[in-house]
Coordinates of C-alpha atoms in Angstrom, one line a residue:
Chain A
X38 CA 0.0 -0.1 0.0
X39 CA 1.2 3.4 -0.7
X40 CA 0.4 7.1 -1.0
X41 CA 1.8 8.7 -4.3
X42 CA 1.1 12.5 -3.9
X43 CA -2.7 12.9 -3.8
X44 CA -3.6 9.0 -4.5
X45 CA -3.8 7.5 -1.0
X46 CA -4.0 3.7 -0.2
X47 CA -3.3 2.5 -3.8
X48 CA -1.5 -0.8 -4.7
X49 CA 0.4 -1.7 -7.6
X50 CA -1.6 -4.7 -9.5
X51 CA 0.6 -6.9 -11.2
X52 CA -0.4 -9.1 -14.1
X53 CA 1.1 -12.2 -15.6
X54 CA 0.9 -10.8 -19.2
X55 CA 3.5 -8.0 -19.4
X56 CA 5.5 -5.8 -21.9
X57 CA 7.8 -8.8 -23.0
X58 CA 4.6 -11.0 -24.0
X59 CA 3.1 -8.3 -25.9
X60 CA 6.3 -7.5 -27.9
X61 CA 6.6 -11.0 -28.8
X62 CA 3.1 -10.8 -29.9
X63 CA 3.9 -7.9 -32.1
X64 CA 7.5 -8.8 -33.0
X65 CA 8.6 -5.4 -32.1
X66 CA 9.8 -3.3 -29.2
X67 CA 7.6 -0.6 -27.5
X68 CA 9.2 3.0 -27.4
X69 CA 8.3 6.5 -27.7
X70 CA 9.2 8.4 -30.6
X71 CA 9.1 12.1 -29.4
X72 CA 8.8 14.7 -32.2
X73 CA 9.7 18.3 -31.3
X74 CA 9.9 21.5 -33.0
X75 CA 8.2 24.9 -34.0
X76 CA 4.7 25.2 -35.2
X77 CA 4.8 24.3 -39.0
X78 CA 8.2 22.5 -38.8
X79 CA 6.5 19.3 -40.0
X80 CA 6.0 17.4 -36.9
X81 CA 2.7 15.9 -37.7
X82 CA 3.6 15.4 -41.4
X83 CA 6.5 13.5 -40.2
X84 CA 4.3 11.6 -37.5
X85 CA 1.8 10.5 -40.1
X86 CA 4.6 9.5 -42.8
X87 CA 6.5 7.5 -40.1
X88 CA 3.1 5.6 -39.2
X89 CA 2.8 4.9 -42.8
X90 CA 6.3 3.4 -43.2
X91 CA 6.0 1.4 -40.2
X92 CA 2.6 0.1 -41.0
X93 CA 3.9 -1.1 -44.4
X94 CA 6.7 -3.2 -42.4
X95 CA 3.9 -4.7 -40.3
X96 CA 4.8 -2.6 -37.2
X97 CA 2.0 -1.3 -34.9
X98 CA 2.3 2.4 -34.0
X99 CA 0.1 5.2 -32.8
X100 CA 0.4 8.8 -33.1
X101 CA -0.4 10.9 -30.3
X102 CA -0.7 14.6 -31.8
X103 CA -0.7 17.7 -29.6
X104 CA -3.7 19.1 -31.0
X105 CA -5.5 15.8 -31.1
X106 CA -4.9 15.2 -27.4
X107 CA -6.2 18.7 -26.7
X108 CA -9.4 17.5 -28.4
X109 CA -9.8 14.7 -25.7
X110 CA -7.7 14.1 -22.8
X111 CA -6.4 17.6 -22.5
X112 CA -9.3 19.7 -23.5
X113 CA -9.3 21.1 -20.0
X114 CA -5.9 22.8 -20.6
X115 CA -5.0 26.0 -22.3
X116 CA -1.5 27.3 -23.4
X117 CA -0.2 29.2 -20.3
X118 CA 3.0 27.9 -19.2
X119 CA 1.6 25.6 -16.4
X120 CA -1.1 24.3 -18.8
X121 CA 1.8 23.6 -21.2
X122 CA 3.8 21.6 -18.6
X123 CA 0.6 19.7 -17.7
X124 CA 0.0 18.9 -21.3
X125 CA 3.5 17.5 -21.5
X126 CA 3.1 15.5 -18.1
X127 CA 0.1 13.9 -19.4
X128 CA 1.9 12.6 -22.5
X129 CA 2.7 10.0 -19.8
X130 CA 0.0 8.2 -21.6
X131 CA 2.7 7.5 -24.4
X132 CA 4.6 5.5 -21.8
X133 CA 1.3 3.4 -21.3
X134 CA 1.4 2.8 -25.2
X135 CA 5.0 1.8 -25.1
X136 CA 4.3 -0.6 -22.2
X137 CA 1.6 -1.9 -24.5
X138 CA 4.2 -2.8 -27.1
X139 CA 3.5 0.0 -29.6
X140 CA 5.7 2.6 -31.3
X141 CA 4.1 5.5 -29.9
X142 CA 4.8 8.5 -32.1
X143 CA 4.3 11.7 -29.9
X144 CA 4.1 15.0 -32.0
X145 CA 4.0 18.3 -29.9
X146 CA 5.9 21.6 -30.0
X147 CA 6.8 20.8 -26.3
X148 CA 8.9 23.8 -26.3
X149 CA 10.6 23.7 -22.8
X150 CA 13.5 21.4 -22.4
X151 CA 12.9 20.7 -18.8
X152 CA 9.6 19.1 -19.9
X153 CA 10.8 17.0 -22.4
X154 CA 13.6 15.9 -20.0
X155 CA 11.0 14.9 -17.8
X156 CA 9.4 12.5 -20.4
X157 CA 12.8 11.2 -21.2
X158 CA 13.2 10.3 -17.3
X159 CA 9.8 8.4 -17.2
X160 CA 10.8 6.0 -19.8
X161 CA 13.8 3.4 -18.7
X162 CA 16.0 1.5 -21.0
X163 CA 16.7 4.1 -23.6
X164 CA 13.1 3.6 -25.2
X165 CA 12.8 7.4 -25.5
X166 CA 13.8 8.6 -29.0
X167 CA 13.8 12.6 -29.3
X168 CA 13.5 13.8 -33.0
X169 CA 14.1 17.6 -33.4
X170 CA 12.6 19.0 -36.3
X171 CA 15.3 21.7 -36.8
X172 CA 13.4 24.1 -39.2
X173 CA 14.2 27.8 -39.1
X174 CA 11.4 30.1 -37.8
X175 CA 11.1 32.0 -41.1
X176 CA 10.3 28.9 -43.0
X177 CA 7.9 27.6 -40.5
X178 CA 6.2 31.1 -40.6
X179 CA 6.3 31.2 -44.2
X180 CA 4.4 27.9 -44.3
X181 CA 2.1 29.0 -41.4
X182 CA -0.3 25.7 -42.3
X183 CA -2.7 27.0 -39.7
X184 CA -2.7 30.8 -40.1
X185 CA -1.5 30.9 -36.3
X186 CA 1.9 33.0 -37.0
X187 CA -0.2 35.7 -38.8
X188 CA -2.5 35.7 -35.8
X189 CA 0.3 35.9 -33.5
X190 CA 2.4 38.7 -35.5
X191 CA -0.9 40.8 -35.2
X192 CA -1.2 40.3 -31.4
X193 CA -4.3 38.1 -31.8
X194 CA -2.7 35.2 -30.1
X195 CA -0.5 35.7 -27.1
X196 CA 2.3 33.6 -26.0
X197 CA 2.7 31.9 -29.2
X198 CA 6.0 29.7 -29.5
X199 CA 8.6 31.2 -31.7
X200 CA 6.9 34.9 -31.7
X201 CA 6.4 35.6 -28.0
X202 CA 7.1 32.5 -26.0
X203 CA 10.6 30.6 -26.4
X204 CA 11.3 27.5 -28.0
X205 CA 14.3 25.8 -26.3
X206 CA 16.0 23.4 -28.9
X207 CA 17.2 19.9 -27.7
X208 CA 20.9 19.8 -26.8
X209 CA 21.3 16.1 -27.2
X210 CA 18.6 14.5 -29.2
X211 CA 18.9 11.0 -30.9
X212 CA 17.9 12.3 -34.5
X213 CA 17.7 15.8 -35.9
X214 CA 15.9 16.5 -39.2
X215 CA 17.1 19.7 -41.1
X216 CA 17.4 20.9 -44.4
X217 CA 20.3 20.0 -46.7
X218 CA 21.7 22.8 -48.7
X219 CA 18.4 25.0 -48.1
X220 CA 16.2 22.2 -49.0
X221 CA 13.8 20.1 -46.9
X222 CA 13.8 16.6 -46.8
X223 CA 10.5 14.9 -48.1
X224 CA 8.3 13.2 -45.5
X225 CA 9.2 9.8 -46.8
X226 CA 12.9 10.7 -46.7
X227 CA 12.3 12.0 -43.1
X228 CA 10.6 8.9 -42.0
X229 CA 13.3 6.7 -43.6
X230 CA 15.7 8.5 -41.1
X231 CA 13.8 7.5 -38.4
X232 CA 12.8 3.9 -39.4
X233 CA 16.6 3.3 -40.1
X234 CA 17.4 4.5 -36.6
X235 CA 14.7 2.1 -35.0
X236 CA 15.9 -0.7 -37.2
X237 CA 19.6 -0.2 -36.0
X238 CA 18.5 0.1 -32.6
X239 CA 16.3 -3.1 -32.6
X240 CA 13.0 -1.7 -32.1
X241 CA 11.6 -3.4 -35.4
X242 CA 12.0 -6.9 -33.7
X243 CA 11.0 -8.5 -30.4
Chain B
X94 CA -9.8 25.4 -40.0
X95 CA -8.6 25.8 -36.6
X96 CA -11.1 25.5 -33.8
X97 CA -11.4 25.8 -29.9
X98 CA -12.1 22.9 -27.7
X99 CA -12.7 23.4 -24.1
X100 CA -9.6 25.4 -22.9
X101 CA -7.5 24.5 -25.9
X102 CA -7.6 27.4 -28.6
X103 CA -6.9 27.4 -32.1
X104 CA -6.1 23.5 -32.5
X105 CA -6.6 21.5 -35.7
X106 CA -7.5 17.9 -35.9
X107 CA -4.8 16.2 -37.9
X108 CA -5.8 13.0 -39.9
X109 CA -3.2 10.2 -40.7
X110 CA -3.3 8.1 -43.7
X111 CA -2.9 4.9 -41.3
X112 CA -6.3 4.7 -39.7
X113 CA -8.1 2.4 -37.0
X114 CA -9.3 -0.1 -39.7
X115 CA -5.6 -0.6 -40.9
X116 CA -4.4 -1.2 -37.5
X117 CA -7.4 -3.9 -36.9
X118 CA -6.4 -5.5 -40.1
X119 CA -2.6 -5.9 -38.8
X120 CA -3.8 -7.0 -35.4
X121 CA -6.8 -9.3 -36.7
X122 CA -9.0 -7.8 -34.1
X123 CA -11.3 -4.8 -33.5
X124 CA -10.5 -2.0 -30.9
X125 CA -13.0 -1.7 -28.1
X126 CA -13.4 -0.8 -24.4
X127 CA -14.2 -3.5 -21.8
X128 CA -15.2 -1.3 -18.8
X129 CA -15.1 -3.5 -15.7
X130 CA -17.1 -1.6 -12.7
X131 CA -17.6 -3.0 -9.2
X132 CA -16.8 -2.5 -5.5
X133 CA -13.5 -2.5 -4.0
X134 CA -12.7 -6.3 -3.8
X135 CA -15.2 -7.4 -6.1
X136 CA -12.5 -8.9 -8.3
X137 CA -12.1 -6.3 -11.1
X138 CA -8.3 -6.5 -11.2
X139 CA -8.3 -10.3 -11.0
X140 CA -10.8 -10.5 -13.7
X141 CA -8.8 -8.0 -16.0
X142 CA -5.9 -10.1 -15.6
X143 CA -7.6 -13.5 -16.5
X144 CA -9.1 -11.8 -19.5
X145 CA -5.9 -10.4 -20.7
X146 CA -4.3 -13.9 -20.4
X147 CA -6.8 -15.7 -22.0
X148 CA -6.9 -13.4 -24.9
X149 CA -3.3 -13.2 -25.3
X150 CA -3.4 -16.8 -25.6
X151 CA -5.7 -16.4 -28.5
X152 CA -3.1 -14.1 -30.1
X153 CA -5.1 -10.9 -29.2
X154 CA -3.6 -7.6 -28.1
X155 CA -4.9 -6.1 -24.7
X156 CA -3.8 -3.5 -22.3
X157 CA -5.2 -3.2 -18.8
X158 CA -5.9 0.5 -17.3
X159 CA -6.1 -0.3 -13.9
X160 CA -7.2 2.6 -11.5
X161 CA -4.7 2.1 -8.9
X162 CA -1.7 1.7 -11.5
X163 CA -3.1 4.8 -13.3
X164 CA -3.2 6.6 -10.2
X165 CA 0.9 6.0 -9.8
X166 CA 1.4 7.9 -12.9
X167 CA -0.8 9.9 -15.2
X168 CA -3.4 10.5 -12.4
X169 CA -1.1 10.8 -9.4
X170 CA -2.3 14.7 -9.0
X171 CA -5.7 13.4 -8.0
X172 CA -7.4 12.4 -4.7
X173 CA -10.6 10.5 -3.9
X174 CA -12.7 13.5 -3.5
X175 CA -15.8 13.1 -5.9
X176 CA -14.5 15.9 -8.4
X177 CA -11.0 14.0 -8.6
X178 CA -13.1 10.6 -8.9
X179 CA -14.8 12.2 -11.8
X180 CA -11.6 13.4 -13.6
X181 CA -9.8 10.0 -12.7
X182 CA -12.7 8.3 -14.6
X183 CA -12.6 10.9 -17.5
X184 CA -8.9 10.7 -18.1
X185 CA -9.0 6.8 -18.1
X186 CA -11.9 7.1 -20.6
X187 CA -10.1 9.4 -22.9
X188 CA -6.9 7.0 -22.9
X189 CA -9.0 3.9 -23.2
X190 CA -10.7 5.6 -26.5
X191 CA -7.0 6.2 -27.8
X192 CA -6.3 2.3 -27.1
X193 CA -9.5 1.2 -28.7
X194 CA -8.6 3.4 -31.5
X195 CA -5.1 1.9 -31.7
X196 CA -6.7 -1.4 -32.3
X197 CA -6.4 -2.8 -28.6
X198 CA -8.9 -4.5 -26.6
X199 CA -8.5 -2.1 -23.5
X200 CA -9.6 -3.5 -20.2
X201 CA -10.3 -1.0 -17.6
X202 CA -10.5 -1.9 -14.0
X203 CA -11.6 0.8 -11.7
X204 CA -14.4 1.0 -9.1
X205 CA -15.9 3.9 -11.4
X206 CA -18.8 4.3 -8.9
X207 CA -20.9 7.1 -10.5
X208 CA -23.1 6.1 -13.4
X209 CA -22.9 9.7 -15.0
X210 CA -19.0 9.5 -15.3
X211 CA -19.2 5.9 -16.9
X212 CA -21.8 7.0 -19.3
X213 CA -19.5 9.9 -20.4
X214 CA -17.0 7.3 -21.1
X215 CA -19.3 5.3 -23.3
X216 CA -20.0 8.4 -25.1
X217 CA -16.4 8.9 -26.2
X218 CA -16.5 5.5 -28.3
X219 CA -18.3 4.5 -31.2
X220 CA -21.6 2.6 -30.4
X221 CA -20.9 -0.9 -29.5
X222 CA -17.2 -0.5 -28.7
X223 CA -17.9 0.2 -24.9
X224 CA -18.7 -2.9 -23.2
X225 CA -19.7 -2.3 -19.5
X226 CA -19.2 -5.3 -17.3
X227 CA -20.6 -5.2 -14.0
X228 CA -19.1 -7.5 -11.3
X229 CA -22.0 -7.9 -9.1
X230 CA -20.6 -9.2 -5.7
X231 CA -22.6 -8.2 -2.4
X232 CA -20.9 -5.6 -0.1
X233 CA -20.6 -8.2 2.6
X234 CA -18.6 -10.6 0.5
X235 CA -16.2 -7.8 -0.7
X236 CA -15.7 -6.7 3.0
X237 CA -15.1 -10.5 4.1
X238 CA -12.4 -10.5 1.6
X239 CA -10.9 -7.0 2.0
X240 CA -7.9 -7.7 -0.1
X241 CA -6.2 -4.4 0.7
X242 CA -7.3 -3.9 4.3
X243 CA -9.3 -0.8 3.3
X244 CA -12.7 -1.7 4.5
X245 CA -11.3 -2.5 7.9
X246 CA -9.7 1.1 7.6
X247 CA -13.0 2.7 6.5
X248 CA -15.2 1.0 9.2
X249 CA -12.4 2.4 11.8
X250 CA -13.1 5.9 10.2
X251 CA -9.5 6.0 9.1
X252 CA -10.5 6.3 5.4
X253 CA -13.4 8.8 4.7
X254 CA -15.7 8.5 1.6
X255 CA -14.8 4.8 1.0
X256 CA -17.1 3.5 -1.7
X257 CA -19.8 1.0 -0.2
X258 CA -19.2 2.6 3.4
X259 CA -19.4 6.1 3.3
X260 CA -19.7 6.8 -0.4
X261 CA -22.2 5.5 -2.9
X262 CA -21.7 2.9 -5.6
X263 CA -24.3 3.3 -8.3
X264 CA -24.8 0.0 -10.1
X265 CA -25.3 0.2 -14.0
X266 CA -29.0 0.3 -14.8
X267 CA -28.2 -1.3 -18.2
X268 CA -24.7 -2.7 -19.1
X269 CA -23.5 -5.3 -21.7
X270 CA -22.7 -7.9 -19.2
X271 CA -23.5 -8.7 -15.5
X272 CA -21.2 -11.2 -13.7
X273 CA -22.7 -12.7 -10.6
X274 CA -20.1 -14.9 -8.8
X275 CA -22.6 -17.3 -7.1
X276 CA -23.2 -20.4 -9.1
X277 CA -25.1 -23.0 -7.0
X278 CA -23.0 -23.4 -3.8
X279 CA -19.8 -22.4 -5.4
X280 CA -18.2 -19.3 -6.9
X281 CA -17.5 -19.0 -10.5
X282 CA -13.7 -18.7 -11.1
X283 CA -12.1 -15.6 -12.8
X284 CA -11.2 -18.1 -15.6
X285 CA -15.0 -18.8 -16.1
X286 CA -16.0 -15.2 -15.8
X287 CA -13.4 -14.4 -18.4
X288 CA -14.8 -16.8 -20.7
X289 CA -18.1 -15.3 -20.4
X290 CA -16.7 -11.9 -21.6
X291 CA -14.5 -13.5 -24.2
X292 CA -17.7 -15.2 -25.6
X293 CA -19.4 -11.9 -25.7
X294 CA -16.4 -10.3 -27.7
X295 CA -16.3 -13.2 -30.2
X296 CA -20.0 -13.2 -30.8
X297 CA -19.9 -9.4 -31.6
X298 CA -17.0 -9.8 -33.9
X299 CA -14.2 -8.3 -31.8
X300 CA -11.8 -11.1 -32.2
X301 CA -11.4 -10.6 -35.9
X302 CA -10.7 -7.8 -38.2

């Protein structure tokens, strides 16, 4: 019996079927691929194309997109710093997906280093793969796929990452996606980079 | 284009080429939520494990969201006050929805005492994909078992607001499966109860794509 912050009198319930069994069933290893970067840097695009590449290889993945999470689990949260932190904290759900044996692709701006590091700490055994979409602000702003930079520049949105809220780039991530000679890699090429990493590290077999 | 949902402003739903039906094809099963509800000590966690073991033996992918386990992580900021119980159930409902969308048979195991909260979770998933299982074991049997020593603490007034003692349990008025343990003079075993649930899942087509 234990007390974990506000939850009193709780017990850890063990079960015979665990992660190793599920990984064997799926023939892969559960992990979290965490895609971070400015709005418009291509996170959701990469997440989807990665999901497609993995599916064609018979691997089970699931995309946790920041916006999609904010439609459900996190619909009670705004964009104030403490809400952003809680948004990331609740991405502990990614840990559950990894435990279930899936390759969980989390796609969120996740601008604060401290929060991303907290997620990394949640996942033991190097099962956290941080992917930095290193695209320049002007490129993201020129794309402005959701019209948000325009709203932010005209002051209609406050605290928008990259404009009036900071983005802290990773200091030590597993994969960095960036332009080659000013040209962006295609979604398929970016996905290929991540898939190669996963393959080399043994995540695509049990 | 962008919309506001709750407190989240300027968000856009992102669709992916790989959808639920693709994952279900890969897994050869259909995603759903098996929601186990009942008093503390009624046997929810035991049934959840028996179910997952039996389904695993049939090559099906399941995941258990146990109330106590989730309160170690995602829901560690929540207490047992009524509003926090509701939030606990809401969050587990939302996570179960994601697992079902991923193609898994997601088994939730928590007291979930309030009808309104269970109904709200039902509304999150497509019709038919929420399978509510009421483990109908009388209070005195649960209390006699008292597997975690909590009824004793509750009776001694050391825990307040304990379900069944000084907080209500609202049994489902209309759920997919009711499991009553007594069978003549004996009790149904966890495996026997698991088979009842599995027969339901099989009949409704959840154990194939």
